[in-house]
Amino acid sequence: MENDHPSQRQSPPGWLIADTRPLGRGNRTAKVRQWIKSERSEANGPRSERWQLLVRGRVQGVGYRASCCRKAKELGLSGWVRNLSDGSVEVQAEGPAHLLTELRLWCERGPRGAEVIGVGHGQLPPLKEDWFEIRP
């Protein structure tokens, strides 16, 4: 029956399920291991992802790439942005998913003067770059 206790179940990394049992000799070592594992996973930070965003609409000639680069740097993302020959803009950005989502929401609006019709989204393997640049 002791295996049915919530502290014995597997939890996602970084989460520590409270155990109300008093620390005794038998379970103290296990608790310390859980705390260390939890602290280590939080210290590594959130998992990094790389997204490709294809922005369609009136997005060239309105300062879209420069504004996007500023926003990505403000969010601490890495990657690049460039114009495509069909009149759209491609963005590849890498970082935590919640920050990539924030960049995507910004891309859906764009800077003043842009008229965004849509933003396509794809996922790529992370490259571990540490800069964001404007490409031609």
mmCIF file of N, CA and C in Angstrom, residues 3-92:
data_model
loop_
_atom_site.group_PDB
_atom_site.id
_atom_site.type_symbol
_atom_site.label_atom_id
_atom_site.label_comp_id
_atom_site.label_asym_id
_atom_site.label_seq_id
_atom_site.Cartn_x
_atom_site.Cartn_y
_atom_site.Cartn_z
ATOM 1 N N ASN A 3 3.293 2.098 -1.807
ATOM 2 C CA ASN A 3 3.584 2.575 -3.153
ATOM 3 C C ASN A 3 2.481 3.438 -3.722
ATOM 4 N N ASP A 4 1.289 3.413 -3.119
ATOM 5 C CA ASP A 4 0.182 4.232 -3.586
ATOM 6 C C ASP A 4 0.276 5.670 -3.099
ATOM 7 N N HIS A 5 1.218 5.960 -2.238
ATOM 8 C CA HIS A 5 1.358 7.311 -1.698
ATOM 9 C C HIS A 5 1.805 8.264 -2.816
ATOM 10 N N PRO A 6 1.275 9.487 -2.876
ATOM 11 C CA PRO A 6 1.617 10.426 -3.951
ATOM 12 C C PRO A 6 3.105 10.671 -4.114
ATOM 13 N N SER A 7 3.876 10.615 -3.047
ATOM 14 C CA SER A 7 5.311 10.890 -3.165
ATOM 15 C C SER A 7 6.044 9.770 -3.900
ATOM 16 N N GLN A 8 5.446 8.592 -4.018
ATOM 17 C CA GLN A 8 6.077 7.471 -4.688
ATOM 18 C C GLN A 8 5.828 7.473 -6.188
ATOM 19 N N ARG A 9 4.864 8.260 -6.668
ATOM 20 C CA ARG A 9 4.565 8.327 -8.095
ATOM 21 C C ARG A 9 5.598 9.173 -8.816
ATOM 22 N N GLN A 10 5.799 8.883 -10.088
ATOM 23 C CA GLN A 10 6.710 9.684 -10.903
ATOM 24 C C GLN A 10 6.090 11.044 -11.167
ATOM 25 N N SER A 11 6.879 12.095 -11.061
ATOM 26 C CA SER A 11 6.397 13.434 -11.366
ATOM 27 C C SER A 11 7.282 14.028 -12.449
ATOM 28 N N PRO A 12 6.759 14.978 -13.224
ATOM 29 C CA PRO A 12 7.571 15.591 -14.263
ATOM 30 C C PRO A 12 8.795 16.263 -13.649
ATOM 31 N N PRO A 13 9.930 16.352 -14.404
ATOM 32 C CA PRO A 13 11.121 16.992 -13.854
ATOM 33 C C PRO A 13 10.806 18.427 -13.447
ATOM 34 N N GLY A 14 11.362 18.842 -12.336
ATOM 35 C CA GLY A 14 11.168 20.197 -11.876
ATOM 36 C C GLY A 14 9.985 20.350 -10.937
ATOM 37 N N TRP A 15 9.204 19.306 -10.761
ATOM 38 C CA TRP A 15 8.041 19.380 -9.883
ATOM 39 C C TRP A 15 8.327 18.541 -8.647
ATOM 40 N N LEU A 16 8.009 19.066 -7.503
ATOM 41 C CA LEU A 16 8.187 18.334 -6.272
ATOM 42 C C LEU A 16 6.825 18.207 -5.610
ATOM 43 N N ILE A 17 6.368 16.984 -5.440
ATOM 44 C CA ILE A 17 5.076 16.753 -4.815
ATOM 45 C C ILE A 17 5.294 16.717 -3.305
ATOM 46 N N ALA A 18 4.506 17.492 -2.577
ATOM 47 C CA ALA A 18 4.658 17.577 -1.127
ATOM 48 C C ALA A 18 4.321 16.244 -0.480
ATOM 49 N N ASP A 19 5.133 15.861 0.431
ATOM 50 C CA ASP A 19 4.915 14.645 1.205
ATOM 51 C C ASP A 19 4.721 15.066 2.652
ATOM 52 N N THR A 20 3.589 14.727 3.215
ATOM 53 C CA THR A 20 3.277 15.157 4.572
ATOM 54 C C THR A 20 3.792 14.183 5.632
ATOM 55 N N ARG A 21 4.374 13.066 5.187
ATOM 56 C CA ARG A 21 4.925 12.127 6.167
ATOM 57 C C ARG A 21 6.158 12.746 6.812
ATOM 58 N N PRO A 22 6.372 12.512 8.106
ATOM 59 C CA PRO A 22 7.579 13.044 8.741
ATOM 60 C C PRO A 22 8.814 12.344 8.182
ATOM 61 N N LEU A 23 9.910 13.102 8.109
ATOM 62 C CA LEU A 23 11.149 12.511 7.611
ATOM 63 C C LEU A 23 11.713 11.568 8.655
ATOM 64 N N GLY A 24 11.786 10.332 8.297
ATOM 65 C CA GLY A 24 12.381 9.327 9.180
ATOM 66 C C GLY A 24 13.656 8.833 8.541
ATOM 67 N N ARG A 25 14.263 7.883 9.173
ATOM 68 C CA ARG A 25 15.515 7.354 8.633
ATOM 69 C C ARG A 25 15.327 6.737 7.261
ATOM 70 N N GLY A 26 14.210 6.057 7.052
ATOM 71 C CA GLY A 26 13.997 5.325 5.805
ATOM 72 C C GLY A 26 13.719 6.192 4.598
ATOM 73 N N ASN A 27 13.005 7.304 4.768
ATOM 74 C CA ASN A 27 12.619 8.071 3.585
ATOM 75 C C ASN A 27 13.381 9.389 3.435
ATOM 76 N N ARG A 28 14.270 9.706 4.366
ATOM 77 C CA ARG A 28 15.031 10.961 4.295
ATOM 78 C C ARG A 28 15.937 11.007 3.062
ATOM 79 N N THR A 29 16.663 9.945 2.790
ATOM 80 C CA THR A 29 17.573 9.912 1.646
ATOM 81 C C THR A 29 16.814 10.072 0.342
ATOM 82 N N ALA A 30 15.676 9.423 0.221
ATOM 83 C CA ALA A 30 14.866 9.541 -0.995
ATOM 84 C C ALA A 30 14.386 10.978 -1.177
ATOM 85 N N LYS A 31 13.978 11.636 -0.090
ATOM 86 C CA LYS A 31 13.506 13.027 -0.159
ATOM 87 C C LYS A 31 14.636 13.947 -0.619
ATOM 88 N N VAL A 32 15.833 13.752 -0.067
ATOM 89 C CA VAL A 32 16.974 14.589 -0.442
ATOM 90 C C VAL A 32 17.271 14.407 -1.920
ATOM 91 N N ARG A 33 17.224 13.177 -2.415
ATOM 92 C CA ARG A 33 17.456 12.934 -3.843
ATOM 93 C C ARG A 33 16.416 13.659 -4.694
ATOM 94 N N GLN A 34 15.140 13.632 -4.272
ATOM 95 C CA GLN A 34 14.086 14.332 -5.009
ATOM 96 C C GLN A 34 14.347 15.824 -5.038
ATOM 97 N N TRP A 35 14.729 16.405 -3.920
ATOM 98 C CA TRP A 35 14.970 17.848 -3.858
ATOM 99 C C TRP A 35 16.133 18.243 -4.764
ATOM 100 N N ILE A 36 17.201 17.453 -4.746
ATOM 101 C CA ILE A 36 18.357 17.753 -5.584
ATOM 102 C C ILE A 36 17.972 17.657 -7.056
ATOM 103 N N LYS A 37 17.232 16.611 -7.417
ATOM 104 C CA LYS A 37 16.795 16.444 -8.803
ATOM 105 C C LYS A 37 15.928 17.626 -9.239
ATOM 106 N N SER A 38 15.046 18.071 -8.369
ATOM 107 C CA SER A 38 14.170 19.198 -8.669
ATOM 108 C C SER A 38 14.980 20.465 -8.877
ATOM 109 N N GLU A 39 15.941 20.732 -8.006
ATOM 110 C CA GLU A 39 16.763 21.934 -8.122
ATOM 111 C C GLU A 39 17.603 21.909 -9.386
ATOM 112 N N ARG A 40 18.155 20.760 -9.741
ATOM 113 C CA ARG A 40 18.985 20.662 -10.947
ATOM 114 C C ARG A 40 18.167 20.917 -12.203
ATOM 115 N N SER A 41 16.968 20.369 -12.296
ATOM 116 C CA SER A 41 16.161 20.546 -13.500
ATOM 117 C C SER A 41 15.718 21.997 -13.641
ATOM 118 N N GLU A 42 15.463 22.700 -12.527
ATOM 119 C CA GLU A 42 15.105 24.107 -12.607
ATOM 120 C C GLU A 42 16.311 24.956 -12.973
ATOM 121 N N ALA A 43 17.507 24.565 -12.521
ATOM 122 C CA ALA A 43 18.714 25.332 -12.811
ATOM 123 C C ALA A 43 19.053 25.273 -14.298
ATOM 124 N N ASN A 44 18.750 24.163 -14.961
ATOM 125 C CA ASN A 44 19.025 24.043 -16.394
ATOM 126 C C ASN A 44 18.096 24.901 -17.216
ATOM 127 N N GLY A 45 17.009 25.351 -16.659
ATOM 128 C CA GLY A 45 16.069 26.202 -17.368
ATOM 129 C C GLY A 45 15.130 25.394 -18.240
ATOM 130 N N PRO A 46 14.175 26.096 -18.848
ATOM 131 C CA PRO A 46 13.221 25.409 -19.710
ATOM 132 C C PRO A 46 13.910 24.867 -20.967
ATOM 133 N N ARG A 47 13.312 23.839 -21.522
ATOM 134 C CA ARG A 47 13.845 23.200 -22.726
ATOM 135 C C ARG A 47 13.801 24.172 -23.906
ATOM 136 N N SER A 48 14.854 24.206 -24.690
ATOM 137 C CA SER A 48 14.941 25.102 -25.832
ATOM 138 C C SER A 48 14.340 24.446 -27.075
ATOM 139 N N GLU A 49 13.573 25.215 -27.833
ATOM 140 C CA GLU A 49 12.981 24.754 -29.088
ATOM 141 C C GLU A 49 13.373 25.732 -30.186
ATOM 142 N N ARG A 50 13.263 25.293 -31.426
ATOM 143 C CA ARG A 50 13.525 26.164 -32.572
ATOM 144 C C ARG A 50 12.299 26.136 -33.466
ATOM 145 N N TRP A 51 11.757 27.334 -33.752
ATOM 146 C CA TRP A 51 10.568 27.457 -34.582
ATOM 147 C C TRP A 51 10.886 28.209 -35.854
ATOM 148 N N GLN A 52 10.212 27.809 -36.929
ATOM 149 C CA GLN A 52 10.258 28.539 -38.192
ATOM 150 C C GLN A 52 8.884 29.186 -38.373
ATOM 151 N N LEU A 53 8.888 30.498 -38.564
ATOM 152 C CA LEU A 53 7.647 31.236 -38.792
ATOM 153 C C LEU A 53 7.705 31.848 -40.182
ATOM 154 N N LEU A 54 6.669 31.633 -40.992
ATOM 155 C CA LEU A 54 6.562 32.238 -42.311
ATOM 156 C C LEU A 54 5.430 33.263 -42.260
ATOM 157 N N VAL A 55 5.792 34.522 -42.395
ATOM 158 C CA VAL A 55 4.844 35.624 -42.234
ATOM 159 C C VAL A 55 4.433 36.112 -43.617
ATOM 160 N N ARG A 56 3.120 36.050 -43.902
ATOM 161 C CA ARG A 56 2.598 36.468 -45.211
ATOM 162 C C ARG A 56 1.803 37.753 -45.064
ATOM 163 N N GLY A 57 1.802 38.528 -46.129
ATOM 164 C CA GLY A 57 1.065 39.792 -46.153
ATOM 165 C C GLY A 57 1.969 40.904 -46.658
ATOM 166 N N ARG A 58 1.616 42.124 -46.307
ATOM 167 C CA ARG A 58 2.468 43.275 -46.657
ATOM 168 C C ARG A 58 3.490 43.436 -45.543
ATOM 169 N N VAL A 59 4.595 42.694 -45.662
ATOM 170 C CA VAL A 59 5.590 42.635 -44.588
ATOM 171 C C VAL A 59 6.995 42.997 -45.055
ATOM 172 N N GLN A 60 7.148 43.369 -46.304
ATOM 173 C CA GLN A 60 8.445 43.828 -46.784
ATOM 174 C C GLN A 60 8.357 45.321 -47.088
ATOM 175 N N GLY A 61 9.434 46.041 -46.780
ATOM 176 C CA GLY A 61 9.469 47.478 -47.015
ATOM 177 C C GLY A 61 8.788 48.282 -45.919
ATOM 178 N N VAL A 62 8.503 47.663 -44.791
ATOM 179 C CA VAL A 62 7.832 48.366 -43.683
ATOM 180 C C VAL A 62 8.640 48.256 -42.380
ATOM 181 N N GLY A 63 9.879 47.799 -42.468
ATOM 182 C CA GLY A 63 10.715 47.660 -41.271
ATOM 183 C C GLY A 63 10.424 46.415 -40.462
ATOM 184 N N TYR A 64 9.825 45.422 -41.096
ATOM 185 C CA TYR A 64 9.425 44.209 -40.374
ATOM 186 C C TYR A 64 10.635 43.463 -39.810
ATOM 187 N N ARG A 65 11.674 43.264 -40.643
ATOM 188 C CA ARG A 65 12.831 42.483 -40.177
ATOM 189 C C ARG A 65 13.538 43.156 -39.002
ATOM 190 N N ALA A 66 13.753 44.470 -39.100
ATOM 191 C CA ALA A 66 14.440 45.186 -38.012
ATOM 192 C C ALA A 66 13.615 45.145 -36.725
ATOM 193 N N SER A 67 12.306 45.339 -36.847
ATOM 194 C CA SER A 67 11.438 45.308 -35.665
ATOM 195 C C SER A 67 11.396 43.910 -35.064
ATOM 196 N N CYS A 68 11.343 42.899 -35.904
ATOM 197 C CA CYS A 68 11.323 41.514 -35.440
ATOM 198 C C CYS A 68 12.630 41.177 -34.727
ATOM 199 N N CYS A 69 13.739 41.624 -35.264
ATOM 200 C CA CYS A 69 15.045 41.384 -34.658
ATOM 201 C C CYS A 69 15.112 42.034 -33.277
ATOM 202 N N ARG A 70 14.628 43.266 -33.158
ATOM 203 C CA ARG A 70 14.607 43.948 -31.864
ATOM 204 C C ARG A 70 13.761 43.175 -30.847
ATOM 205 N N LYS A 71 12.582 42.743 -31.283
ATOM 206 C CA LYS A 71 11.682 42.007 -30.381
ATOM 207 C C LYS A 71 12.320 40.689 -29.929
ATOM 208 N N ALA A 72 12.934 39.965 -30.857
ATOM 209 C CA ALA A 72 13.565 38.687 -30.519
ATOM 210 C C ALA A 72 14.719 38.898 -29.533
ATOM 211 N N LYS A 73 15.524 39.929 -29.747
ATOM 212 C CA LYS A 73 16.623 40.220 -28.818
ATOM 213 C C LYS A 73 16.079 40.630 -27.454
ATOM 214 N N GLU A 74 14.998 41.399 -27.455
ATOM 215 C CA GLU A 74 14.350 41.809 -26.203
ATOM 216 C C GLU A 74 13.886 40.590 -25.408
ATOM 217 N N LEU A 75 13.410 39.557 -26.116
ATOM 218 C CA LEU A 75 12.945 38.329 -25.474
ATOM 219 C C LEU A 75 14.091 37.371 -25.134
ATOM 220 N N GLY A 76 15.302 37.669 -25.616
ATOM 221 C CA GLY A 76 16.442 36.802 -25.349
ATOM 222 C C GLY A 76 16.491 35.571 -26.233
ATOM 223 N N LEU A 77 15.891 35.651 -27.423
ATOM 224 C CA LEU A 77 15.880 34.524 -28.360
ATOM 225 C C LEU A 77 17.074 34.610 -29.295
ATOM 226 N N SER A 78 17.420 33.494 -29.903
ATOM 227 C CA SER A 78 18.469 33.479 -30.925
ATOM 228 C C SER A 78 17.854 33.039 -32.243
ATOM 229 N N GLY A 79 18.577 33.313 -33.349
ATOM 230 C CA GLY A 79 18.093 32.921 -34.670
ATOM 231 C C GLY A 79 18.296 34.006 -35.691
ATOM 232 N N TRP A 80 17.374 34.092 -36.652
ATOM 233 C CA TRP A 80 17.495 35.081 -37.712
ATOM 234 C C TRP A 80 16.157 35.357 -38.374
ATOM 235 N N VAL A 81 16.119 36.440 -39.173
ATOM 236 C CA VAL A 81 14.931 36.824 -39.934
ATOM 237 C C VAL A 81 15.409 37.269 -41.315
ATOM 238 N N ARG A 82 14.630 36.941 -42.364
ATOM 239 C CA ARG A 82 15.007 37.337 -43.729
ATOM 240 C C ARG A 82 13.776 37.491 -44.605
ATOM 241 N N ASN A 83 13.939 38.277 -45.675
ATOM 242 C CA ASN A 83 12.896 38.417 -46.695
ATOM 243 C C ASN A 83 12.970 37.230 -47.642
ATOM 244 N N LEU A 84 11.828 36.798 -48.147
ATOM 245 C CA LEU A 84 11.777 35.759 -49.172
ATOM 246 C C LEU A 84 11.347 36.382 -50.494
ATOM 247 N N SER A 85 11.667 35.713 -51.578
ATOM 248 C CA SER A 85 11.388 36.266 -52.909
ATOM 249 C C SER A 85 9.894 36.388 -53.218
ATOM 250 N N ASP A 86 9.051 35.651 -52.518
ATOM 251 C CA ASP A 86 7.601 35.733 -52.774
ATOM 252 C C ASP A 86 6.923 36.876 -52.013
ATOM 253 N N GLY A 87 7.706 37.710 -51.310
ATOM 254 C CA GLY A 87 7.149 38.847 -50.584
ATOM 255 C C GLY A 87 6.867 38.576 -49.112
ATOM 256 N N SER A 88 7.124 37.353 -48.658
ATOM 257 C CA SER A 88 6.900 37.018 -47.247
ATOM 258 C C SER A 88 8.214 37.148 -46.475
ATOM 259 N N VAL A 89 8.133 36.942 -45.174
ATOM 260 C CA VAL A 89 9.302 37.014 -44.299
ATOM 261 C C VAL A 89 9.416 35.688 -43.554
ATOM 262 N N GLU A 90 10.632 35.170 -43.477
ATOM 263 C CA GLU A 90 10.895 33.938 -42.726
ATOM 264 C C GLU A 90 11.641 34.288 -41.442
ATOM 265 N N VAL A 91 11.178 33.718 -40.342
ATOM 266 C CA VAL A 91 11.828 33.890 -39.043
ATOM 267 C C VAL A 91 12.159 32.510 -38.509
ATOM 268 N N GLN A 92 13.410 32.330 -38.098
ATOM 269 C CA GLN A 92 13.784 31.128 -37.359
ATOM 270 C C GLN A 92 14.293 31.594 -36.014
#
